[in-house]
XYZ file of N, CA, C and O in Angstrom:
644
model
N 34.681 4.315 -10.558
C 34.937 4.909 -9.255
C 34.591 3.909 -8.154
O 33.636 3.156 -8.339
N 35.324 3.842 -6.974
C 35.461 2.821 -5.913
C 34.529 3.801 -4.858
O 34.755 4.964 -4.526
N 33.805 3.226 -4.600
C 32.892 4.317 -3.332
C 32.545 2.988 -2.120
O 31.897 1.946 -2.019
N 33.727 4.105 -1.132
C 33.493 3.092 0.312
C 32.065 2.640 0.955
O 31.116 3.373 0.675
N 31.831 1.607 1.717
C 31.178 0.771 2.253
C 30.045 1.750 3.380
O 28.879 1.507 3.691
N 31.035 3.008 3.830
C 30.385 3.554 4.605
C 29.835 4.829 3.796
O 29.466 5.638 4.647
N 29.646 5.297 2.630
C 29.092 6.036 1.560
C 27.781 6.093 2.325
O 27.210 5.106 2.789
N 27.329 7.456 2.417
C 25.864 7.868 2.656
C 24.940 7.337 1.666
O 25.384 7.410 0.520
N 24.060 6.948 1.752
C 22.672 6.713 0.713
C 21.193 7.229 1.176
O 20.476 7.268 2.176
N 21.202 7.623 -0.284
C 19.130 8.020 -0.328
C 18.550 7.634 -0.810
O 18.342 8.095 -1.933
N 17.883 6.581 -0.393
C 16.919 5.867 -1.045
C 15.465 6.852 -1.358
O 14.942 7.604 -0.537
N 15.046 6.628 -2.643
C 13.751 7.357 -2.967
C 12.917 5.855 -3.991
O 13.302 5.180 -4.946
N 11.871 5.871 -3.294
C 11.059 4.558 -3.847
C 9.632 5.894 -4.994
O 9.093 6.988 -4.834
N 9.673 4.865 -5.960
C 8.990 5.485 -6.721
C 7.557 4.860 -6.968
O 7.460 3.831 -7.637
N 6.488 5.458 -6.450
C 5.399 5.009 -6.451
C 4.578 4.097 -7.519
O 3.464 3.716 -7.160
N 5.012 3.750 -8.702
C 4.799 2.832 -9.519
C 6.229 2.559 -10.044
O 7.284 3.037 -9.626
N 5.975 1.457 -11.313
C 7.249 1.105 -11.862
C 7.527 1.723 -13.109
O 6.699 1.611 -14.014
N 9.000 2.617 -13.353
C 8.875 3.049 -14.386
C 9.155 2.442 -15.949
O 9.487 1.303 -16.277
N 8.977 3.261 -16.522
C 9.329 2.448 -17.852
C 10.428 2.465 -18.702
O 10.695 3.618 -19.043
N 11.061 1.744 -19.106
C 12.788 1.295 -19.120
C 12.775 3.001 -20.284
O 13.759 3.719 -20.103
N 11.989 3.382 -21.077
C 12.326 4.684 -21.884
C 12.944 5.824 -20.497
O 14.001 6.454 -20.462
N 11.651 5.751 -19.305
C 11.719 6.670 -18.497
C 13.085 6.269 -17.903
O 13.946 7.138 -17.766
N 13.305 5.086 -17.570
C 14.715 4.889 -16.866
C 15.863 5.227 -17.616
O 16.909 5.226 -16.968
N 15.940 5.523 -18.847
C 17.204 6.108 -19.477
C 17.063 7.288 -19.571
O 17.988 7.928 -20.070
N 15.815 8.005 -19.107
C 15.812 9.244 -19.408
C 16.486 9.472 -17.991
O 17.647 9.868 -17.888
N 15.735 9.216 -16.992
C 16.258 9.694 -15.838
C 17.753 9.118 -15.295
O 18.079 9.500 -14.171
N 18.667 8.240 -16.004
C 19.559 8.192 -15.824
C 20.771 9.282 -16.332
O 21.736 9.480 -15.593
N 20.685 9.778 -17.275
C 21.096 11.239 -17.756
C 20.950 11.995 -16.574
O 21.853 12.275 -15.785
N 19.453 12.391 -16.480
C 19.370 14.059 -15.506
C 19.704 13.125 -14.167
O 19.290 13.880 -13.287
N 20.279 11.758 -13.369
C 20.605 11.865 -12.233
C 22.012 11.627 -12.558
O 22.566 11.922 -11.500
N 23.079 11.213 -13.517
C 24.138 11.310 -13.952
C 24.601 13.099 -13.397
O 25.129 13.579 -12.394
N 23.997 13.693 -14.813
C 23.979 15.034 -14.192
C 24.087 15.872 -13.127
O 24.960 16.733 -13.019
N 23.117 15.621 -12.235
C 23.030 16.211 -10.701
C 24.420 15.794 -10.372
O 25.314 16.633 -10.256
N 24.677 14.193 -10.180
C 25.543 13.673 -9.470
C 27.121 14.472 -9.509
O 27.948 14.694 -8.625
N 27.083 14.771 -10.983
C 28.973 15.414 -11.810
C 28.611 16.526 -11.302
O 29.690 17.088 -11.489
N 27.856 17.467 -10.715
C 27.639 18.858 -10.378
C 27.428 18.760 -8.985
O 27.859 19.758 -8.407
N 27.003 18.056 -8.359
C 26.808 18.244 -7.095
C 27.693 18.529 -6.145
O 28.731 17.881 -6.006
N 27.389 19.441 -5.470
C 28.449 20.098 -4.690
C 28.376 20.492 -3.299
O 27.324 21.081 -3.050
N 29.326 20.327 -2.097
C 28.374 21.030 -0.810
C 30.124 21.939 -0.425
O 31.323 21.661 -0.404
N 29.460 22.790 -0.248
C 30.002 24.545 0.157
C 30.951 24.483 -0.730
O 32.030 24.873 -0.285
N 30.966 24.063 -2.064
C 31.645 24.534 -3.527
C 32.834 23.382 -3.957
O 33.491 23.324 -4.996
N 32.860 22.328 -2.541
C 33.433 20.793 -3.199
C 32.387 19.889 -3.890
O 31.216 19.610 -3.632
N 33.364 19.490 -4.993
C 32.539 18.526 -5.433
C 32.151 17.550 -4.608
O 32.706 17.637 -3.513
N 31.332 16.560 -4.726
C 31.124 15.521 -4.129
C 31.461 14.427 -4.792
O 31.225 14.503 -5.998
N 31.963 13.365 -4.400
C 32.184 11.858 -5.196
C 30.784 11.283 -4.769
O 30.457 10.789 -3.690
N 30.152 11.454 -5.750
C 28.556 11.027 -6.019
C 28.564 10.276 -7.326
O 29.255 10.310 -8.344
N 27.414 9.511 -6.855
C 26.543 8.176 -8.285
C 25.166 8.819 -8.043
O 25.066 9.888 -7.440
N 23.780 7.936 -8.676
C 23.200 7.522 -8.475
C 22.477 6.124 -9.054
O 22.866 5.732 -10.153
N 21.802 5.626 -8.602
C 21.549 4.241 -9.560
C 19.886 4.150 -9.324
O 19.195 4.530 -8.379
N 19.473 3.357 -10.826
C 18.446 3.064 -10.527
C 17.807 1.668 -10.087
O 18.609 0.942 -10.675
N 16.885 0.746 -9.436
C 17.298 -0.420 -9.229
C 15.485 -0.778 -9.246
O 14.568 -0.028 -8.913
N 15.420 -2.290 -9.797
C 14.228 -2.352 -10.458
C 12.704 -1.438 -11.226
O 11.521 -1.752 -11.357
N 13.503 -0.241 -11.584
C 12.752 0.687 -12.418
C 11.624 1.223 -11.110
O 10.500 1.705 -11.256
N 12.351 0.953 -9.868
C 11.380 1.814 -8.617
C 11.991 2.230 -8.013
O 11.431 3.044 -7.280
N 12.944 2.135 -7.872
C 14.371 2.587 -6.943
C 15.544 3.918 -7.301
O 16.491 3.668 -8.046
N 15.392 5.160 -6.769
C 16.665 6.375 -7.304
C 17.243 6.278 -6.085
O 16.719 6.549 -5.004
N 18.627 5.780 -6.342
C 19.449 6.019 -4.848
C 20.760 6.338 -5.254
O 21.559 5.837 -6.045
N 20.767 7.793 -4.119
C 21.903 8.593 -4.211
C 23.077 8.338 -3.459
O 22.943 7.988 -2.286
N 24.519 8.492 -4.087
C 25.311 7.400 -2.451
C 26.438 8.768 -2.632
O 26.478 9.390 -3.694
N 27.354 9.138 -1.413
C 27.923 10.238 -1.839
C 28.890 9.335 -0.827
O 28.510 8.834 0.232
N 30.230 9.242 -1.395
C 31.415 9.282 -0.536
C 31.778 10.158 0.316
O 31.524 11.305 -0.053
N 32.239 10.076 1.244
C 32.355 11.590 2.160
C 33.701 11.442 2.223
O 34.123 12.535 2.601
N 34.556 10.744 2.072
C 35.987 10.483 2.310
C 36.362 11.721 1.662
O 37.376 12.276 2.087
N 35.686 12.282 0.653
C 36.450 13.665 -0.188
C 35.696 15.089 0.117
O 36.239 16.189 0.218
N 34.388 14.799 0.229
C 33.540 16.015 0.550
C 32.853 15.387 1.336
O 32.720 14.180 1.133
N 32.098 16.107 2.662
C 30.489 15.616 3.404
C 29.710 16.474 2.583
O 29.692 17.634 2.170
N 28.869 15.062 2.502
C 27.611 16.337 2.185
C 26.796 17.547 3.209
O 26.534 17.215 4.366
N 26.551 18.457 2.891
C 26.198 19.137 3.993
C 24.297 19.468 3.561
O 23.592 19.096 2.623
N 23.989 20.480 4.999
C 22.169 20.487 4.935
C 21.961 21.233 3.351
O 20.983 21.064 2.623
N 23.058 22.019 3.081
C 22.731 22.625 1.920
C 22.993 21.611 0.532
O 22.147 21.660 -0.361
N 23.788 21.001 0.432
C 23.870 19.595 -0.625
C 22.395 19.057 -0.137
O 21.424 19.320 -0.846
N 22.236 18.336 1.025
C 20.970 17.814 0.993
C 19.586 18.213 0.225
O 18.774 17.740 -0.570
N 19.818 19.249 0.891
C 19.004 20.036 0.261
C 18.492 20.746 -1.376
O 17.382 21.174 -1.692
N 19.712 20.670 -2.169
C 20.179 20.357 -3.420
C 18.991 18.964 -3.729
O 17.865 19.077 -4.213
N 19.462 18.090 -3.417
C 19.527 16.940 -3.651
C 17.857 16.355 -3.853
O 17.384 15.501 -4.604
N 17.260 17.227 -2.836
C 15.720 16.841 -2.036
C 15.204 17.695 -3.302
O 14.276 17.302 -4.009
N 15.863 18.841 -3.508
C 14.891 19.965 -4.311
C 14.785 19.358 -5.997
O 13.780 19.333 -6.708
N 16.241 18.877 -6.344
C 16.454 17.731 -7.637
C 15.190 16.850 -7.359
O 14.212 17.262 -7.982
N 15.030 16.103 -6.838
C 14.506 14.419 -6.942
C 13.251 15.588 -6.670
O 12.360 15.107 -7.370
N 12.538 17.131 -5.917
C 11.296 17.546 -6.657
C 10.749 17.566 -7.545
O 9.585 17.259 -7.802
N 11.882 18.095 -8.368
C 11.774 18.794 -9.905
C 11.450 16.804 -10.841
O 10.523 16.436 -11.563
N 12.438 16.194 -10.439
C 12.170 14.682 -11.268
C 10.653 14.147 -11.089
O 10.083 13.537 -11.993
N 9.924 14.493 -9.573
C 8.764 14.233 -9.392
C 7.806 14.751 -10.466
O 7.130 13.855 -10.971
N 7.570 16.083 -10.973
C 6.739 17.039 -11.347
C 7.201 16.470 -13.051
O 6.361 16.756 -13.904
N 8.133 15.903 -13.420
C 8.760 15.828 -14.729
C 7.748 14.823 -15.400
O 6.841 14.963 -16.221
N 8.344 13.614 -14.626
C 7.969 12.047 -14.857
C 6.409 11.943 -14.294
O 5.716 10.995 -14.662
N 5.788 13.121 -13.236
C 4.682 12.440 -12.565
C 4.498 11.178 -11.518
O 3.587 10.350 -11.505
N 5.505 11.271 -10.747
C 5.406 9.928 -9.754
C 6.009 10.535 -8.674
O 6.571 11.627 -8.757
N 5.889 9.655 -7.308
C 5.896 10.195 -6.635
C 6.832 9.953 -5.693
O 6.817 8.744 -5.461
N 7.641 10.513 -5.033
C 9.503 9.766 -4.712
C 9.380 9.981 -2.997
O 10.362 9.575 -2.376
N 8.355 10.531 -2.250
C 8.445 10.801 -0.820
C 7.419 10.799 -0.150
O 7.065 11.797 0.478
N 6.433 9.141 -0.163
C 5.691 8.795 0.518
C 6.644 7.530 1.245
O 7.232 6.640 0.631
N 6.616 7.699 2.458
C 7.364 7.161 2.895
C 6.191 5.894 3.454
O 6.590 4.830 3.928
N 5.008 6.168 3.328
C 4.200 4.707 3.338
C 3.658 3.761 2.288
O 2.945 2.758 2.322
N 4.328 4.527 1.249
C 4.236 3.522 -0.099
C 4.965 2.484 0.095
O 6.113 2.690 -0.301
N 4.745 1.014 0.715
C 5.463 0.403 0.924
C 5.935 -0.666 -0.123
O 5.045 -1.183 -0.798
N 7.404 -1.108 -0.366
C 7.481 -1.793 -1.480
C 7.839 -3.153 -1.291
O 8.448 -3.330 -0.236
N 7.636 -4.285 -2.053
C 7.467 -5.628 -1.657
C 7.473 -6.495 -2.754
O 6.763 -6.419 -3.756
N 8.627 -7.615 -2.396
C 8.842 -8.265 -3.966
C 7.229 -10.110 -3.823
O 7.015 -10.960 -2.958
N 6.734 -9.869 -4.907
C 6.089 -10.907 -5.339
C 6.463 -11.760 -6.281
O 6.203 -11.366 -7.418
N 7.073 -12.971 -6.192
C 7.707 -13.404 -7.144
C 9.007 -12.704 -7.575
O 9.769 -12.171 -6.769
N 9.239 -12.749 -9.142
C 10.246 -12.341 -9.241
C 9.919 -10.369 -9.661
O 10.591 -9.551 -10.288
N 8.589 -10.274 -8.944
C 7.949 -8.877 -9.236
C 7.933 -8.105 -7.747
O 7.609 -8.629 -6.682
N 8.510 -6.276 -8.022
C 8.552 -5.420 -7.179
C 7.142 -4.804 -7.086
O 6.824 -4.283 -8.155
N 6.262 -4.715 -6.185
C 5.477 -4.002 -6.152
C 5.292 -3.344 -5.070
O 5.869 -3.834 -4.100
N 4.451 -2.023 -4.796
C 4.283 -1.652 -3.653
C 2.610 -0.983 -3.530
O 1.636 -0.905 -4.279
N 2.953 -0.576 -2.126
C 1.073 -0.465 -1.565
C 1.014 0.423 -0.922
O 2.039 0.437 -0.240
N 0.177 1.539 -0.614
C -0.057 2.741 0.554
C -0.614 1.523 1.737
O -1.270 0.486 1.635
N 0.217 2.475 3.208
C -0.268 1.612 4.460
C -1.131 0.844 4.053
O -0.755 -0.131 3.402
N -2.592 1.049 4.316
C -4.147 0.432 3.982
C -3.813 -0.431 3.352
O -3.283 -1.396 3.903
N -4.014 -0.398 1.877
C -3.438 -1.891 1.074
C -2.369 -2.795 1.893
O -2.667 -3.983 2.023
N -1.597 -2.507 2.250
C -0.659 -3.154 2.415
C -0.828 -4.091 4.045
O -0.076 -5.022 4.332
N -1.913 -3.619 4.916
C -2.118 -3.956 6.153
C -3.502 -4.972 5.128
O -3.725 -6.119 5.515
N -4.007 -4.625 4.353
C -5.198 -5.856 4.093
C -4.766 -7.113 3.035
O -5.419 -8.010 2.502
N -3.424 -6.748 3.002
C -2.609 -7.800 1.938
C -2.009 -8.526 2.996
O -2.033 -9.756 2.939
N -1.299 -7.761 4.265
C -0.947 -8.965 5.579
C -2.164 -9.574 6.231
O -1.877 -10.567 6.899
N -3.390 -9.267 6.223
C -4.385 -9.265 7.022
C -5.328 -11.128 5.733
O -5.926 -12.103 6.190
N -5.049 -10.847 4.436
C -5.275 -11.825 3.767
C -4.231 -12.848 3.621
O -4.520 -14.015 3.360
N -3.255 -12.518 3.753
C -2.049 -13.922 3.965
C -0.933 -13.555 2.848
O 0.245 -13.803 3.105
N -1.272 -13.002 1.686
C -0.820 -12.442 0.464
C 0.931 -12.009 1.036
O 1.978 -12.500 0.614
N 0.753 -10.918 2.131
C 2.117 -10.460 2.304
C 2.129 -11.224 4.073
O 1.523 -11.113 5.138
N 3.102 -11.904 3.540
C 3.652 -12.710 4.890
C 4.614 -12.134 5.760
O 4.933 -11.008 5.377
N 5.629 -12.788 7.587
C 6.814 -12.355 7.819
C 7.951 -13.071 6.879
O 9.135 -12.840 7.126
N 7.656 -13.776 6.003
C 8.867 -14.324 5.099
C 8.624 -13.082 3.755
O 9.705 -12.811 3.232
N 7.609 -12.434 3.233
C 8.012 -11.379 2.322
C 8.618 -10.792 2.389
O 8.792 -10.152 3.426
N 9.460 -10.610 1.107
C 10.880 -9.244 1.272
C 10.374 -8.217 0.864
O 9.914 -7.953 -0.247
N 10.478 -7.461 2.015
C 10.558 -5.701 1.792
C 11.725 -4.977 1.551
O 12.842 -5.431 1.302
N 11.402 -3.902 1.637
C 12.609 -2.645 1.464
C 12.571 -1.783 2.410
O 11.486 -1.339 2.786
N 13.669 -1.412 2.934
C 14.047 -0.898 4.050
C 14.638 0.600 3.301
O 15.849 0.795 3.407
N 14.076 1.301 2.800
C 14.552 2.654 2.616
C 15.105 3.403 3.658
O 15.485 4.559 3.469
N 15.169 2.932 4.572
C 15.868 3.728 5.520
C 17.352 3.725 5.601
O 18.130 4.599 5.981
N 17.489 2.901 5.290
C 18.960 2.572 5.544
C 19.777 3.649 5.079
O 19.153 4.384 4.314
N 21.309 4.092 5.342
C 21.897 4.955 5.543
C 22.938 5.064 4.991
O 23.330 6.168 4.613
N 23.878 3.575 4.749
C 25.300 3.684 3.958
C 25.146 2.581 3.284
O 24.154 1.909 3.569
N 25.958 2.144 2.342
C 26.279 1.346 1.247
C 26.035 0.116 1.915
O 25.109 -0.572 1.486
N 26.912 -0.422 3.205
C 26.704 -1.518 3.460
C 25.047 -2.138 3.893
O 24.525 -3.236 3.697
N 24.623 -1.075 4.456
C 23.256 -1.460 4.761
C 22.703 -1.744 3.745
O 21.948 -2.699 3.564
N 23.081 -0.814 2.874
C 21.972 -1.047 1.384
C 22.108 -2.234 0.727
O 21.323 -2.592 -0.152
N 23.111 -2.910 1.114
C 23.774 -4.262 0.544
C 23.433 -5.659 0.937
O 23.272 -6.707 0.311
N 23.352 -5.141 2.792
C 22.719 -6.058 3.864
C 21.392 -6.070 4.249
O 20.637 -7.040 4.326
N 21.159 -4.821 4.502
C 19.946 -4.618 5.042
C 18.316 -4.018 4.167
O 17.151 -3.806 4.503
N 18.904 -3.961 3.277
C 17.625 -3.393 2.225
C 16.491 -3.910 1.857
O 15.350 -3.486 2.040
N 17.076 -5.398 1.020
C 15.655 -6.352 1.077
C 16.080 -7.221 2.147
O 17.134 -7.806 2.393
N 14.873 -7.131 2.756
C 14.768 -8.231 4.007
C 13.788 -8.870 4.141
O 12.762 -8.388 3.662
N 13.723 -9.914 4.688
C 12.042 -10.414 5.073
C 11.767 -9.717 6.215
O 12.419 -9.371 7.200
N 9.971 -9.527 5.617
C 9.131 -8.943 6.834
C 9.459 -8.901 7.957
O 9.189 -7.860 8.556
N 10.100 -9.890 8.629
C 9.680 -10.141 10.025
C 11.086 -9.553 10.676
O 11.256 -9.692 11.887
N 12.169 -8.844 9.808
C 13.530 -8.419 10.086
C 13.336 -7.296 9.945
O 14.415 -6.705 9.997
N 12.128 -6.313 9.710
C 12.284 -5.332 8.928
C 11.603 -4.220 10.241
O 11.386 -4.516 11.416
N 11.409 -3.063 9.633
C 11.290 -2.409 10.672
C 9.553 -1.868 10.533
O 8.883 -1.036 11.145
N 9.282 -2.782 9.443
C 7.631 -3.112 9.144
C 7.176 -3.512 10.131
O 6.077 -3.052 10.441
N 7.823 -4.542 11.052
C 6.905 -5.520 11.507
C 6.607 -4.303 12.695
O 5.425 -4.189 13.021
N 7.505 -3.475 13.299
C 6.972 -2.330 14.313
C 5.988 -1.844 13.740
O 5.571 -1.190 14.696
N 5.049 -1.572 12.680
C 4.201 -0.930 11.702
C 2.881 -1.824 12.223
O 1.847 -1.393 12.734
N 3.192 -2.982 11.975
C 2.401 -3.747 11.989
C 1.861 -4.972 12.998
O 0.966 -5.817 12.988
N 2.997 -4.534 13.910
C 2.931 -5.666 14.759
C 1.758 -6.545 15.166
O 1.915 -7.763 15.248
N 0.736 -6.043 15.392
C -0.721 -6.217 16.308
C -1.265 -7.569 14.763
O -2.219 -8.324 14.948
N -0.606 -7.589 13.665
C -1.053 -8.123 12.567
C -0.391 -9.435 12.035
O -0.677 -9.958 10.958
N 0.270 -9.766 12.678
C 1.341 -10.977 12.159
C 2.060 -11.333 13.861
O 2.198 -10.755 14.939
N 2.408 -12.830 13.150
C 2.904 -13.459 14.509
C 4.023 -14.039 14.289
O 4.249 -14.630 13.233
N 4.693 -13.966 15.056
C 6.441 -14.429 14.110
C 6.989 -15.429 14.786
O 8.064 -15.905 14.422
């Protein structure tokens, strides 16, 4: 399936890294959601993917269906139920994530302000921008270095660019 550039996305960062068993498991039950998902009884042209065993992101074409608050909502209440399954945690939005080497890791605020504060996480570290919104961003704008990111508003008073 071809899913346009401007495709909605949900990024959900997963508070540790899972384990490639857990990643085939959860590729099934988000397969699943995706072939069923529906907003006011259209299907949706939905994926989801997983991306370094920390990453569930949902992308829905709208060219055929929008998703609506009630799909969303679907969607939010799914990635609950995956929380409570697996035990991790998909909606701290200050778990911040950050590649070291050729390794993804991430940190709650605190850690992560005494890892910039020791030199460890620099404005050249690439973060993740979970915010982002459609395909292309997720393509362009996702990993970025620090100092592009919308971290550095987080942190500003802490780094000098």
């Amino acid at each position: 399936m071809q899913f346009s550039e401007n495709s909605r996305v949900w990024v959900y960062q997963v508070n540790r890294k899972l384990s490639d068993n857990e990643v085939e498991e959860l590729k099934v039950l988000l397969n699943s959601f995706t072939t069923g998902w529906t907003a006011h009884n259209n299907q949706l042209k939905a994926k989801a993917e997983i991306r370094y065993n920390r990453f569930l992101i949902l992308i829905v074409d709208e060219s055929q269906a929008g998703a609506s608050g009630c799909s969303i909502d679907k969607s939010v209440h799914f990635m609950q139920q995956v929380e409570t399954k697996f035990n991790i945690n998909l909606f701290d939005r200050f778990n911040l994530a950050y590649r070291e080497g050729n390794e993804i890791l991430s940190a709650p605020r605190h850690e992560f302000e005494k890892l910039l504060k020791q030199g460890s996480i620099n404005t050249n570290t690439i973060v993740f921008n979970n915010m982002v919104q459609n395909l292309t961003e997720l393509n362009s704008k996702w990993e970025v270095p620090f100092k592009d990111s919308w971290h550095i508003q987080l942190f500003r008073d802490l780094v000098t660019v």
